Coordinates of C-alpha atoms in Angstrom, one line a residue:
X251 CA 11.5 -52.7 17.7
X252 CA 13.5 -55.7 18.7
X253 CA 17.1 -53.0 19.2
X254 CA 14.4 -51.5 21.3
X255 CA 13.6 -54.2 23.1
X256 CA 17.2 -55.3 24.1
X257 CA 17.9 -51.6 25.0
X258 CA 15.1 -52.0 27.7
X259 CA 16.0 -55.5 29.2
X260 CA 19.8 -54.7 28.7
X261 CA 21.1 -52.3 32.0
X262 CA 24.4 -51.6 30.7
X263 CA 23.8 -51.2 27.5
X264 CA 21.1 -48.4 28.9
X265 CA 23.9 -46.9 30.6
X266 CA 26.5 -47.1 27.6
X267 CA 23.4 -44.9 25.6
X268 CA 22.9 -42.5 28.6
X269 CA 27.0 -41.5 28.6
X270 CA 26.4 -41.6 24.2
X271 CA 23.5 -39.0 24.1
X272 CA 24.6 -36.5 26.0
X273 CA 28.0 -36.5 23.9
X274 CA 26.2 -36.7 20.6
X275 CA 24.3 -34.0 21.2
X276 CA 26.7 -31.8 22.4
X277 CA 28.2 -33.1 19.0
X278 CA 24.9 -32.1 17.2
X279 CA 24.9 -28.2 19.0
X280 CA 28.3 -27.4 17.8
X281 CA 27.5 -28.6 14.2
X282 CA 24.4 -26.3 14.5
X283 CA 25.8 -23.5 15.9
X284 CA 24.4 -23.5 18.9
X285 CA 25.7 -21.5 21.9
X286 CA 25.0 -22.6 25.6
X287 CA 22.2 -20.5 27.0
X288 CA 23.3 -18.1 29.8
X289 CA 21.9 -18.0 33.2
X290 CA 18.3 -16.4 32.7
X291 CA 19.2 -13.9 36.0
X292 CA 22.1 -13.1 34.3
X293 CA 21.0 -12.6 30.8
X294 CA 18.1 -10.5 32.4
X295 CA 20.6 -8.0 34.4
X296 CA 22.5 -7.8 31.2
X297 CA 19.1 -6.5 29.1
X298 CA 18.0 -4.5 31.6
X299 CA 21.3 -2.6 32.4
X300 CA 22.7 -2.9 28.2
X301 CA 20.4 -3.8 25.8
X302 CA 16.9 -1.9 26.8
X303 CA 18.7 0.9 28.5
X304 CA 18.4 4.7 27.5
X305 CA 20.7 6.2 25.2
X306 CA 22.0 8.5 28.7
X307 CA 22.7 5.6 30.6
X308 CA 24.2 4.0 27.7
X309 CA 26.2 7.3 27.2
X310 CA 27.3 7.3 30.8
X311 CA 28.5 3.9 31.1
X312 CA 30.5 4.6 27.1
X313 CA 32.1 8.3 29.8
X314 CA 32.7 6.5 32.4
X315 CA 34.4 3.6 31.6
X316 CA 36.4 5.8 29.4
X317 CA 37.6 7.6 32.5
X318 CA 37.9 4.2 34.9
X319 CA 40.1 3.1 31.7
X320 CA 42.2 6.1 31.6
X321 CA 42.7 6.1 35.4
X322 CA 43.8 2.6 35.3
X323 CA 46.2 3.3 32.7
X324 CA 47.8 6.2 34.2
X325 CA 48.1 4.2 37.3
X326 CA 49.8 1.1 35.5
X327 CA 51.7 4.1 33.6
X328 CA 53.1 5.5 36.9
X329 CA 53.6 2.1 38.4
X330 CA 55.5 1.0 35.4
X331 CA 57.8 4.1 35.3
X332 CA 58.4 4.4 38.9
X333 CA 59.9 0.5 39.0
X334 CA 61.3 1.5 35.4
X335 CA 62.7 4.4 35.3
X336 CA 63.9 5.5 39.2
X337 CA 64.3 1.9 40.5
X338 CA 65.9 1.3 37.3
X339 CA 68.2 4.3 37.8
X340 CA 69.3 3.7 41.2
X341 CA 70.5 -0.1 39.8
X342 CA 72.0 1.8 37.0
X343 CA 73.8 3.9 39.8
X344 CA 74.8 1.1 41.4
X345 CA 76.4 -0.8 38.4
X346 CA 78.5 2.3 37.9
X347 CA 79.6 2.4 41.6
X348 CA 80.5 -1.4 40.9
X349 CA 82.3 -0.7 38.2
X350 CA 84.8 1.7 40.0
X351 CA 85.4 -0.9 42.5
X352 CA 86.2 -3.7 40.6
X353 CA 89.6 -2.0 39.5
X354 CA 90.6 -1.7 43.1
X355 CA 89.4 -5.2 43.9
X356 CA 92.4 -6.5 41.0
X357 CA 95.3 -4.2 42.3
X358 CA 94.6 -5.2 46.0
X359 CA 94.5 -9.3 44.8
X360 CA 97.0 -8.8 42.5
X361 CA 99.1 -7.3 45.4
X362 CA 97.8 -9.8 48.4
X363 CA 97.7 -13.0 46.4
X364 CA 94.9 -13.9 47.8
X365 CA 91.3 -12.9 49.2
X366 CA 92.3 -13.3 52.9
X367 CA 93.2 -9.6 53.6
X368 CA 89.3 -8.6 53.4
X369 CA 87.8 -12.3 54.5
X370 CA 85.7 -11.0 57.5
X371 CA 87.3 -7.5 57.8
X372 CA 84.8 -5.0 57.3
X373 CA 86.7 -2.0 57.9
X374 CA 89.2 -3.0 54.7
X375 CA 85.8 -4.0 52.7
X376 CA 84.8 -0.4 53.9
X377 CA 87.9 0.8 52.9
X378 CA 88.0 -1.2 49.1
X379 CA 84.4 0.5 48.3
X380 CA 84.9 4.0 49.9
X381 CA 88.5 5.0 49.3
X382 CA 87.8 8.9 50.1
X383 CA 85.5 8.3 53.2
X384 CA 88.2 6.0 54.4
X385 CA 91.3 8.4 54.2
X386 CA 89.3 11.3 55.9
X387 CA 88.3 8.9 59.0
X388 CA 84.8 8.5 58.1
X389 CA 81.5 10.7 56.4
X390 CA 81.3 12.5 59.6
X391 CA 85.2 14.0 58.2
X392 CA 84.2 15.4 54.8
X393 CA 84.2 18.4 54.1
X394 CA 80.6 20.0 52.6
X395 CA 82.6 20.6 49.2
X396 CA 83.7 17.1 48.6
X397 CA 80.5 15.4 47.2
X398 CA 79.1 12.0 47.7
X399 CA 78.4 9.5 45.1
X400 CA 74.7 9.5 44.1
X401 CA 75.2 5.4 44.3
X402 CA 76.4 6.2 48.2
X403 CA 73.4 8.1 49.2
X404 CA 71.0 5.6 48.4
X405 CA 73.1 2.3 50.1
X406 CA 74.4 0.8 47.0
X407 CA 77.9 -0.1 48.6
X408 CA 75.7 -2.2 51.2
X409 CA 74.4 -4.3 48.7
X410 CA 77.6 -5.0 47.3
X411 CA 79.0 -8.9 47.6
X412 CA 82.5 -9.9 47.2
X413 CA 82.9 -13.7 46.1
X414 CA 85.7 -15.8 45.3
X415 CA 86.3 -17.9 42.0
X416 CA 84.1 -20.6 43.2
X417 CA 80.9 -17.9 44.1
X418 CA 81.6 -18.5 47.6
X419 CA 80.6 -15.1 49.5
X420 CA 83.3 -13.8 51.1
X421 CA 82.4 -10.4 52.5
X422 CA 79.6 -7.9 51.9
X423 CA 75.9 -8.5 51.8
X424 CA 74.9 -11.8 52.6
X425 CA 71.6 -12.2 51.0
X426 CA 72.6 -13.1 47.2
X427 CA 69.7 -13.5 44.3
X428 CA 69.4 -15.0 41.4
X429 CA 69.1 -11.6 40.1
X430 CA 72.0 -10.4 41.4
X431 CA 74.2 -8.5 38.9
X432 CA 77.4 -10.5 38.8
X433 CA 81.0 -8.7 37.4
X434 CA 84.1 -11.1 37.0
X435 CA 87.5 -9.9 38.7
X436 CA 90.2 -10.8 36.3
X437 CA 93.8 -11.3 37.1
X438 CA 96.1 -11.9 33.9
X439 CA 92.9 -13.7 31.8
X440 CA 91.8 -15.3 35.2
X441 CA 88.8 -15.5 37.0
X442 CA 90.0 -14.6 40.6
X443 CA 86.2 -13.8 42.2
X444 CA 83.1 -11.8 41.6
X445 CA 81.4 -8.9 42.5
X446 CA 78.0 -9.1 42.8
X447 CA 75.3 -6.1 43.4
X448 CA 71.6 -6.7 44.6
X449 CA 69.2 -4.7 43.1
X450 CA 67.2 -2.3 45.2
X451 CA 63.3 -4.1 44.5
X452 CA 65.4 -7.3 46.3
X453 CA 66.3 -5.7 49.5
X454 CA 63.2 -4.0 50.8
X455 CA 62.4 -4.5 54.0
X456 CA 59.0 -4.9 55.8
X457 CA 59.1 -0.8 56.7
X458 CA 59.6 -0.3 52.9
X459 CA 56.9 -2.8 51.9
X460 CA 54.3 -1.2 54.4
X461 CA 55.6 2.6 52.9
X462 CA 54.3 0.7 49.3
X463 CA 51.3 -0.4 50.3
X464 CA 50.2 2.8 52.0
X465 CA 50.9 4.7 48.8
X466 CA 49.3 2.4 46.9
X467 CA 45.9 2.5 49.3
X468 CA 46.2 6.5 49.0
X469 CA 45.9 5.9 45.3
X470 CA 43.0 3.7 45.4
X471 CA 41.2 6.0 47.6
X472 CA 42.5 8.8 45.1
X473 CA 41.3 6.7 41.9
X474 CA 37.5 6.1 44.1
X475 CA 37.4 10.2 45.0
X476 CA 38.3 11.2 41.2
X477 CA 35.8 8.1 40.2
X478 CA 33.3 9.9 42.1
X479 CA 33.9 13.3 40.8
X480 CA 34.3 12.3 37.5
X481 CA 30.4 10.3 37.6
X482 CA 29.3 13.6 38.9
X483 CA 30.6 15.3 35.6
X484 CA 29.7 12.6 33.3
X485 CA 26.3 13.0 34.8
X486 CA 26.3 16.3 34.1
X487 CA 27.8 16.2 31.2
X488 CA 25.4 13.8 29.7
X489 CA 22.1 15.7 30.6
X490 CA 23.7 19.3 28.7
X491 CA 24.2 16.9 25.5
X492 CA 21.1 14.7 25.8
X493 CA 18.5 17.5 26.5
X494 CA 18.1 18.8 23.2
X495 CA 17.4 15.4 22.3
X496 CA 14.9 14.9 24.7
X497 CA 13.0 17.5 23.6
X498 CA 13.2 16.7 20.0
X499 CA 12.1 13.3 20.9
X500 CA 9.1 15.3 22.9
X501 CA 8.2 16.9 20.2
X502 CA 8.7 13.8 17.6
X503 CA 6.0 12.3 19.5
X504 CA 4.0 15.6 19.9
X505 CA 4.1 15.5 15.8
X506 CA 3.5 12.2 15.4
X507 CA 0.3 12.7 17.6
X508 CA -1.2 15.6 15.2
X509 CA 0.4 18.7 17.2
X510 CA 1.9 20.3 13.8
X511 CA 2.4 23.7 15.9
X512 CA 5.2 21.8 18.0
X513 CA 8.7 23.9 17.3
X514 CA 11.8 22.7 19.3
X515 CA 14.0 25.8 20.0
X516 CA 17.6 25.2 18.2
X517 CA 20.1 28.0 19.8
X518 CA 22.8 26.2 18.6
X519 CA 25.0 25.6 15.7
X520 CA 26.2 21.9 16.1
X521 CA 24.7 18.6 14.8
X522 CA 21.5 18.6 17.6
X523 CA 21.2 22.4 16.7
X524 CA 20.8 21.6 13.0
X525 CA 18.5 18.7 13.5
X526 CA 16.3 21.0 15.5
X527 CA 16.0 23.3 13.1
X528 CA 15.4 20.8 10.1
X529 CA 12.7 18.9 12.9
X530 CA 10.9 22.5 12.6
X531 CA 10.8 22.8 9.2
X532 CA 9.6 19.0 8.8
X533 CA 6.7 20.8 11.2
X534 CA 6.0 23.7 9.4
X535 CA 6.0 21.8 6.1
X536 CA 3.2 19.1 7.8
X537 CA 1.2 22.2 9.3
X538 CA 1.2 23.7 5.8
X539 CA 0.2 20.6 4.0
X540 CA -2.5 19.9 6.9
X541 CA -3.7 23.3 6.2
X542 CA -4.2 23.3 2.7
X543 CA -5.3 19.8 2.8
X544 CA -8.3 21.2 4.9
X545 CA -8.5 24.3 3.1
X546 CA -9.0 21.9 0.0
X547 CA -11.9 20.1 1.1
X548 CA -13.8 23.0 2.2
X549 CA -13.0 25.2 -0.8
X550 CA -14.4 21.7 -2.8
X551 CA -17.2 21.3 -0.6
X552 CA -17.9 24.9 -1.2
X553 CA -17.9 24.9 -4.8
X554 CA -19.3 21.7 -5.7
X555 CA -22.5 22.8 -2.9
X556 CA -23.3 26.5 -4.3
X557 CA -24.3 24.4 -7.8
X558 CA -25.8 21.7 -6.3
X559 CA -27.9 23.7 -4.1
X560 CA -28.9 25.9 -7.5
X561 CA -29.7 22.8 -9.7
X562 CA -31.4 20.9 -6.4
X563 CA -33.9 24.7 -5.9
X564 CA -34.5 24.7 -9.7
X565 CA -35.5 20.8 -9.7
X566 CA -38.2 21.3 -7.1
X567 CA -39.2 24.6 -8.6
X568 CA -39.8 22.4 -11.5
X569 CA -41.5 19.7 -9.3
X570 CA -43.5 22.1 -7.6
X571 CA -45.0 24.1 -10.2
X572 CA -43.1 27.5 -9.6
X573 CA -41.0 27.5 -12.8
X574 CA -41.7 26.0 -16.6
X575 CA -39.2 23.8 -17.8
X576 CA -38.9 26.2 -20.9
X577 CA -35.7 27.3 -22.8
X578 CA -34.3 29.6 -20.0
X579 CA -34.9 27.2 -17.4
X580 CA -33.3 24.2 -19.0
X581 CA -30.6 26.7 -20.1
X582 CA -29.9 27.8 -16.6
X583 CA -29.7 24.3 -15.4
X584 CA -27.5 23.5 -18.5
X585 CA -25.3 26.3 -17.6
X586 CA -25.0 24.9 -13.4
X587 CA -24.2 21.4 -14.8
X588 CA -21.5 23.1 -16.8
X589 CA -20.0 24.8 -14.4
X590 CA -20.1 21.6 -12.1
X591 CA -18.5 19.6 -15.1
X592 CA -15.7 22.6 -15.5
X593 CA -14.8 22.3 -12.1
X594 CA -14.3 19.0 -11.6
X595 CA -12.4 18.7 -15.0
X596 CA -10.1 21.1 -13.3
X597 CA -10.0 19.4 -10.2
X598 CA -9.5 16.0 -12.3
X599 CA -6.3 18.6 -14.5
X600 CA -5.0 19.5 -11.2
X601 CA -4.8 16.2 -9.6
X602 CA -2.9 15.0 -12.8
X603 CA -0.5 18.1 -12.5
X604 CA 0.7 17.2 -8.5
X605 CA 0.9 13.7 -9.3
X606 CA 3.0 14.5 -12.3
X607 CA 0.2 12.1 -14.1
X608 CA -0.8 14.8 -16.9
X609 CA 0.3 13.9 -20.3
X610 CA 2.0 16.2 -22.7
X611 CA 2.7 15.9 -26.5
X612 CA 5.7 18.1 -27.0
X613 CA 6.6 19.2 -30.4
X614 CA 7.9 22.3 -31.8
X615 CA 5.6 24.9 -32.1
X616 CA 5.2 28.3 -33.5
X617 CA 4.1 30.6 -30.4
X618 CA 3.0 33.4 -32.1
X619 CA -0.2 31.4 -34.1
X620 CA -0.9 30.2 -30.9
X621 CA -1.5 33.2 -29.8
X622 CA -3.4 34.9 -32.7
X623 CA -5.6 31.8 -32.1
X624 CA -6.2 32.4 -28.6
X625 CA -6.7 36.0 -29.5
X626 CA -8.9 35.4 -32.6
X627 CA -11.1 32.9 -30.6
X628 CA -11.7 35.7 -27.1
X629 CA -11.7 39.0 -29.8
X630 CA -15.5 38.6 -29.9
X631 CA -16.1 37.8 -26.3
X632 CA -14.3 40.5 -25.1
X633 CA -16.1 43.4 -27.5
X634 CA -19.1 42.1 -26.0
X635 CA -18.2 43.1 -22.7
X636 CA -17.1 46.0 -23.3
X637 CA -13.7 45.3 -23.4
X638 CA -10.1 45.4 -26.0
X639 CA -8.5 43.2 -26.6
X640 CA -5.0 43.9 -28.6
X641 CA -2.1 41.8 -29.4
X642 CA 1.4 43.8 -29.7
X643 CA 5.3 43.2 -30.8
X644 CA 4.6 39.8 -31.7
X645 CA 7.7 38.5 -33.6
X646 CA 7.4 36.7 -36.9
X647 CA 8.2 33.6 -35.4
X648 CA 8.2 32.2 -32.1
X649 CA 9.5 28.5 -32.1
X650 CA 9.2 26.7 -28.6
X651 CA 9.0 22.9 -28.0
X652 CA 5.7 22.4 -26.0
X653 CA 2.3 20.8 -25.9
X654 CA 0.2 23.0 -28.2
X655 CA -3.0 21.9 -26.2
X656 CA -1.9 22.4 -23.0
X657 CA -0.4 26.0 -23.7
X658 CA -3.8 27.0 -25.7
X659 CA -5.4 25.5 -22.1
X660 CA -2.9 28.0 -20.4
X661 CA -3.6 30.9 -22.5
X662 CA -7.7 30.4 -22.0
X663 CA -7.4 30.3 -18.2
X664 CA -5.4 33.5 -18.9
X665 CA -8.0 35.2 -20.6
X666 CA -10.7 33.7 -19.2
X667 CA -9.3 35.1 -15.7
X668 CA -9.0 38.3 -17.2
X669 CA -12.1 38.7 -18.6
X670 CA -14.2 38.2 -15.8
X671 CA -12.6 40.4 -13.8
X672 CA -11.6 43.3 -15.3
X673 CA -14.0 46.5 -15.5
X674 CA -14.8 47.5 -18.7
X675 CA -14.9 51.6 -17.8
X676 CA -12.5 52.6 -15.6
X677 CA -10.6 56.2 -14.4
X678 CA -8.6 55.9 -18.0
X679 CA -11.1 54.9 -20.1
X680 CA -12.5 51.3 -22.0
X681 CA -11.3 48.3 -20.1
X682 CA -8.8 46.3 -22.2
X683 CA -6.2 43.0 -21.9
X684 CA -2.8 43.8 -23.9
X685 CA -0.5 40.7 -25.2
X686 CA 2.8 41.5 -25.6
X687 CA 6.0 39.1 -26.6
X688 CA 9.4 39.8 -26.5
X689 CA 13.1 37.5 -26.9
X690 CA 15.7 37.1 -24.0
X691 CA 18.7 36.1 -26.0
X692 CA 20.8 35.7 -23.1
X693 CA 18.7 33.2 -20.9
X694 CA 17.0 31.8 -24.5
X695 CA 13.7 32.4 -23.6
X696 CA 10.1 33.9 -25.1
X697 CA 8.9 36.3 -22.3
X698 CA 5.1 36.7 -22.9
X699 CA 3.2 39.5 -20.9
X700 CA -0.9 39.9 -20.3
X701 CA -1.5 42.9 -19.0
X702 CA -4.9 44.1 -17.9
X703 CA -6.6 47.0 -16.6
X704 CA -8.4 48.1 -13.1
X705 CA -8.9 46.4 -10.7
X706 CA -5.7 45.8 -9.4
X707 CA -4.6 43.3 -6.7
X708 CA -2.5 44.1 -3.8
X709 CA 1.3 42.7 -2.7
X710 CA -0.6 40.5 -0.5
X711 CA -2.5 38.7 -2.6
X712 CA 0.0 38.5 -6.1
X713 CA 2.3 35.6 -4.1
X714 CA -0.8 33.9 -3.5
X715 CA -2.6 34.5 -7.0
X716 CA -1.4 30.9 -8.4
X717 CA -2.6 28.7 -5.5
X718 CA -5.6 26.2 -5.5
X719 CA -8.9 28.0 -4.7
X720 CA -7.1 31.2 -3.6
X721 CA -9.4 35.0 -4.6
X722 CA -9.1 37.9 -4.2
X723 CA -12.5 38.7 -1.9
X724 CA -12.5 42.4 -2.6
X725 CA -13.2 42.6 -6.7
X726 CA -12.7 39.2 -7.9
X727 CA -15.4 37.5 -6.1
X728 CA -17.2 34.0 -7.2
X729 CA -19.9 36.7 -8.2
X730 CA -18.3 36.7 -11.9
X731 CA -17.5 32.6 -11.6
X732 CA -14.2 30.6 -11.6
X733 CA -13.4 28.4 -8.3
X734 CA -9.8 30.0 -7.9
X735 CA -8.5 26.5 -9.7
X736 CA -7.8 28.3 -13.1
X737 CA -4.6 29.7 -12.3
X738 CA -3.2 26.6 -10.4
X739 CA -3.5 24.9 -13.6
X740 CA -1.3 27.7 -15.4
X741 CA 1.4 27.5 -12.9
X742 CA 1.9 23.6 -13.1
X743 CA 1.4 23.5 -17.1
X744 CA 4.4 26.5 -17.7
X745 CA 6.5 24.2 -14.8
X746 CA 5.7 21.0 -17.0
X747 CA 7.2 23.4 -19.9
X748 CA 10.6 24.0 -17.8
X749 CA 9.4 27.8 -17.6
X750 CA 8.0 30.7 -15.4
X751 CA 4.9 32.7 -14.3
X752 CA 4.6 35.5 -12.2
X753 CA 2.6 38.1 -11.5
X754 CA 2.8 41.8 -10.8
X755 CA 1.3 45.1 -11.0
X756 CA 0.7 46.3 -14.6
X757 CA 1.3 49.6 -15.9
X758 CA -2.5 49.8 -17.0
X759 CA -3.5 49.7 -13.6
X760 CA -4.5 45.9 -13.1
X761 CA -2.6 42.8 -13.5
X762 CA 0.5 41.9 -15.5
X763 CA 0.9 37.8 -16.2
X764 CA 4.8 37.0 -16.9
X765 CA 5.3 33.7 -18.6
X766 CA 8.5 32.9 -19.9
X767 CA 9.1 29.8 -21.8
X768 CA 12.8 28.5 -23.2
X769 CA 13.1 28.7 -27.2
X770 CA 13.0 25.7 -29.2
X771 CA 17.0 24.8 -29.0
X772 CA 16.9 25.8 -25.6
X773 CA 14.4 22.8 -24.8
X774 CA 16.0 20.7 -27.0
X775 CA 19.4 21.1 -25.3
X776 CA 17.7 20.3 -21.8
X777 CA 16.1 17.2 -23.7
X778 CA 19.5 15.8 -24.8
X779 CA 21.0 16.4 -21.4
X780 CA 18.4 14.7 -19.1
X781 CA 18.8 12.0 -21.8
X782 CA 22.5 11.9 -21.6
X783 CA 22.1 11.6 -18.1
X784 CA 20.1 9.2 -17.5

């Protein structure tokens, strides 16, 4: 309190801690990290035009200063080259047209003694530099087949200077550089004077200064015309590639809103084209699953209302008076709550089998006492409608590794689908359900058949046979039970098994079930390798 207190009564030391503070904590930003701020018009331009701009005007500004760039560079290109290469070639000229002369320039010192034969006599400095002009009385007296130097045609002699030992000009041009390209005229190991040649940049005059600047102007207005024309294109350019995206964006949203009908035409085989057409099957897939996800709840609603609605008629019949709660009334209520129990169990199975939730006890199996099971247990249920069942080609032994509950659940669904449905008089006689079992000992698998007898089902309706809830309305109606949930099951349980089921015409004028299952050393060689790999 006290440091305080002197700080306050103290007027320099308050200014010594003003000029501290701000130094300290500048010293304190730059420990932190912390960058100066920038200019909050500034930094909003810079959002606005870079950050939250669209990816088109982001993809303009990438074209276009791609083009400004390479029109900058092919005008520092030509720049470069023209004082390069051509006023590098006249100089070039020039220091050959030197070099000629300098031999000339010995002989006539070595012959005068001295540098007082050409000192102010342009006519002999003429004569030194142009020896074939000179004979012949002048250009205007040369004939059209004796050719000028390249050096001559472009004024090199005139921006030749002759100087003696000291650099003292003593004819020539006047106007002498530090560039200027010097050359030493030697007389027996002595420096006797120099030649000196002024590059061509050095002597431009105002005519040839205004002749640059005009061609540089035209440039500029060139570079702003092909700027133009080039934003033009860009703009273009842009829209062709960013419209597909647009409309997949559309559409996105479309999606995202519930429109699962939205399709975004892909004509094209490029990246957008491909990414259209994967967009539209991401759509179909979500109208499909929105579909059967209604479909479901009806088909639920459905069946779980039809017993309800039996059991809730029967209860107030019973309340009422109308029926006696005797054996077969009781029974039939018994019998509603077991068909509500069944389906839900399946609904409870089949909710298991998508989630990949249902458990399964593999061990190895013999498939045919499986099947005399199944057939022993559904023998006397089928004589008393009517029906045969028989069981053929059954090999001795059938090993597979699988869940011995779940395939006898598979094989019930089986027969249970097949006898409800099937007629037991038909066009060819007694109604009947045949089981038949053969090996593929090139794939390794156990193909076992069901085939049935009239009715039938059509093309239609066999791709659709193992979804949730699906009948066929014309002969295998809910009049002779089953919610359409049996056959689901039996697809999931054979793909749980690494297998297959299909389902086809029979030859007996019904249905044919195809399941194939892999052998036991077939499933134990796909055991090992999902174990090796993981």
């Amino acid at each position: 309190m006290r440091r305080w207190q002197n700080i306050a009564t103290d007027g320099r030391e308050l200014a010594n801690l003003a000029l501290i503070l701000p130094v300290t904590t500048g010293c304190q930003d730059r420990k932190n990290n912390v960058r100066p701020s920038t200019p909050a018009p500034l930094a909003s331009l810079y959002h606005r035009l870079f950050v939250r701009a669209s990816i088109r005007l982001k993809l303009f500004y990438a074209m276009l200063g791609l083009v400004v760039l390479l029109i900058c560079a092919m005008g520092a290109a030509t720049h470069y080259i023209f004082n390069r290469d051509f006023l590098g070639y006249l100089n070039e000229q020039a220091q050959q047209r030197m070099e000629d002369l300098v031999p000339r320039l010995e002989q006539a010192y070595r012959a005068n003694g001295n540098w007082d034969f050409i000192r102010g006599d342009p006519r002999e400095w003429f004569k030194m530099m142009r020896p074939v002009l000179a004979e012949h009385g002048g250009i205007d007296s040369v004939s059209p087949t004796q050719m000028l130097p390249t050096s001559d045609l472009t004024g090199a002699t005139l921006r030749f200077s002759l100087l003696d030992a000291k650099r003292n000009l003593i004819i020539g041009f006047p106007y002498i550089g530090p560039a200027a390209r010097l050359r030493p005229i030697m007389l027996d190991n002595d420096i006797v004077g120099w030649i000196a040649q002024t590059p061509f940049e050095n002597v431009i005059g105002s005519l040839d200064v205004r002749f640059l600047r005009s061609q540089l102007l035209a440039q500029l207005v060139i570079g702003l015309i092909a700027l133009l024309v080039v934003s033009i294109i860009v703009i273009r350019i842009v829209n062709v590639l960013l419209k597909p995206l647009v409309r997949v964006a559309y559409a996105t949203h479309k999606l995202a809103g519930g429109d699962y009908a939205i399709r975004v035409p892909g004509g094209s085989e490029d990246e957008v084209g491909r990414l259209a057409r994967d967009f539209n099957q991401l759509a179909s897939t979500l109208e499909r699953n929105e579909k059967l996800r209604r479909d479901f709840m009806a088909d639920v609603s459905h069946e779980l209302r039809t017993p309800l609605g039996i059991l809730n008629g029967q209860l107030e019949a019973l309340e009422d008076g109308v029926m006696q709660a005797d054996a077969a009334t009781i029974g039939s209520l018994k019998g509603e709550v077991g068909h509500l129990n069944k389906l839900v169990n399946d609904l409870y199975d089949l909710s298991l089998a998508d989630a990949g939730a249902l458990t399964y006890r593999k061990s190895e199996i013999d498939l045919r006492a499986l099947l005399q099971t199944t057939l022993h247990i559904y023998d006397e249920r089928f004589r008393k409608r009517g029906l045969q069942l028989d069981g053929i080609d059954l090999p001795e032994h059938m090993p597979v590794l699988a869940d011995p509950g779940r395939l006898q659940q598979l094989f019930n669904n089986l027969c249970e689908n097949s006898l409800r449905y099937t007629d037991a008089v038909n066009a060819n006689g007694t109604g009947k359900l045949v089981v038949s079992c053969q090996h593929d000992p090139q794939e390794q698998y156990w193909i076992v058949q069901l085939d049935d007898t009239a009715p039938g089902v059509d093309g239609a309706a066999l791709a659709r046979l193992f979804e949730r809830f699906f009948r066929v309305e014309a002969s295998r109606n809910r009049a002779s039970g089953g919610a359409g949930l049996g056959l689901a099951i039996c697809r999931r349980i054979v793909d749980a098994h690494q297998g297959r089921i299909h389902a086809e015409a029979s030859p007996l004028g019904g249905l044919r079930v195809v399941i194939s299952l892999p052998t036991a050393d077939m499933s134990n060689n796909r055991v090992n390798t999902k174990g090796a790999l993981v």
